[in-house]
Amino acid sequence: MLNSSPVSDRPLGYATAAAVVVASMIGTGVFTTLGLQTQELHSGFALLCLWGTGGLIAVAGALSYGELAAALPRSGGEYHFLGRIYHPVLGIVAGWISVTVGFAAPSALAAMALGEYAATFTSLSPQPVAVVTIVVIAVFHGISVRLGRHFHLLTTALKLALIIVFCSAGLLVPQVGGTDFAPSLAGWQEVVSPAFAFSLIYVSYAYSGWNAATYLASEVRRPQQVLPRALLHGTLLVTTLYLLLNFVFLRTVPVAELAGRLEVGTLSARIIFGPSGGLLVSIMICILLVSTISAMVMAGPRVLQVAGEDLPGLRLLAARTQAGAPLRAIVLQQVLAIGFVVTDSFEGVLSYAGFTLNLIALLTVAGVFVLRFTEPDLPRPFRVPAYPLLPAAFVLVNAVILVFVLHSRPLAGGAGLLTLLAGMALVMLQKRRRGESD
């Protein structure tokens, strides 16, 4: 049975919140994007600096979101933050972008990738595997919050264990290719080059998800204390793992062989584990992707649920089961994901997803400055360290990334801007018509 009243118990703790961050961040990006970066960057030192810089940017964003989450502890992420800080219209648009571009489409992509990897060691067709995966994960999370939490913690623990085993084995084999990781003049020249700035686009995609715990704020115990820690610690853990993974990739595969290749993990695994390495990586990535989809199902429907509490037209989505799960919101998001899988129509959306989500994150972090000015007396149990340097650095770097995307991929950047503007125009038009009818 569904009921729309909030449950008194907050079932999620620090471990689950941090696991959502970790699982949302670690997908296929870290196993594929290094090959794109080595087309322009050739120094092991510069490449590790690139991933370290991406981690620092993500940490700055996580700390900024931590202040907002502690001051405004309610589920919904950017929907809640932007609607409160700027205008409800911007919050509604950000919420729709989060559900579609941020959660449903990536869930579909992860499920399709899982289907493709599963096909390498089974006789199953990729598309049915993708659909069944989406349905099964939705069932775990739709029955109860507690069951979904245990399922997510288990799959995330498996993900972390597999990465640690992979990295440990990679550190034990002899280095191949002679990649130099020591600082050098050539390495520093690459660090300050335009190619380094452009490669941050790829890295930012791999780091996306550091804000995921804010979508669950209303279900987290002591959110003012737990959320900032979960955001920070989850992001720091992923940054450490990303640096370790890329170090293993670079020491096991020559840079020249990585350039332009997407199957970076497979290339490295063949060196580490021999001919069976490709199969091992396929199984490993399937498990990684289950955890990633699980994180999307935990976070995304909470945006729809909170929107249903605020907007009369979406009231049905606010309902939760007796066990606290936002079942209707989960079903809607997963139906969208299955639609993307079946029609294969979401790839165009994903081409501009990075730009659109970076733009929303930039506006949200800038909201730290706005909220301190407009509501200086608002209780802030957690404040960004080194304010205003950290949020300013995040805003500046992401602004540079957006400019690079607009310059190098004008269609993707333009589509992202049009999505935001069109959404705002439609919401305001609907409000005006409603006002005239009243």
Tab-separated table of C-alpha atoms in Angstrom, residues 362 394-404:
chain	number	residue	atom	x	y	z
A	362	LEU	CA	28.142	25.551	-11.518
A	394	PHE	CA	35.038	25.266	-8.739
A	395	VAL	CA	32.972	27.922	-10.499
A	396	LEU	CA	35.979	29.247	-12.426
A	397	VAL	CA	37.249	25.848	-13.617
A	398	ASN	CA	33.789	24.678	-14.650
A	399	ALA	CA	33.193	27.944	-16.495
A	400	VAL	CA	36.410	27.301	-18.443
A	401	ILE	CA	35.263	23.736	-19.214
A	402	LEU	CA	31.889	25.011	-20.464
A	403	VAL	CA	33.627	27.541	-22.716
A	404	PHE	CA	35.837	24.797	-24.154
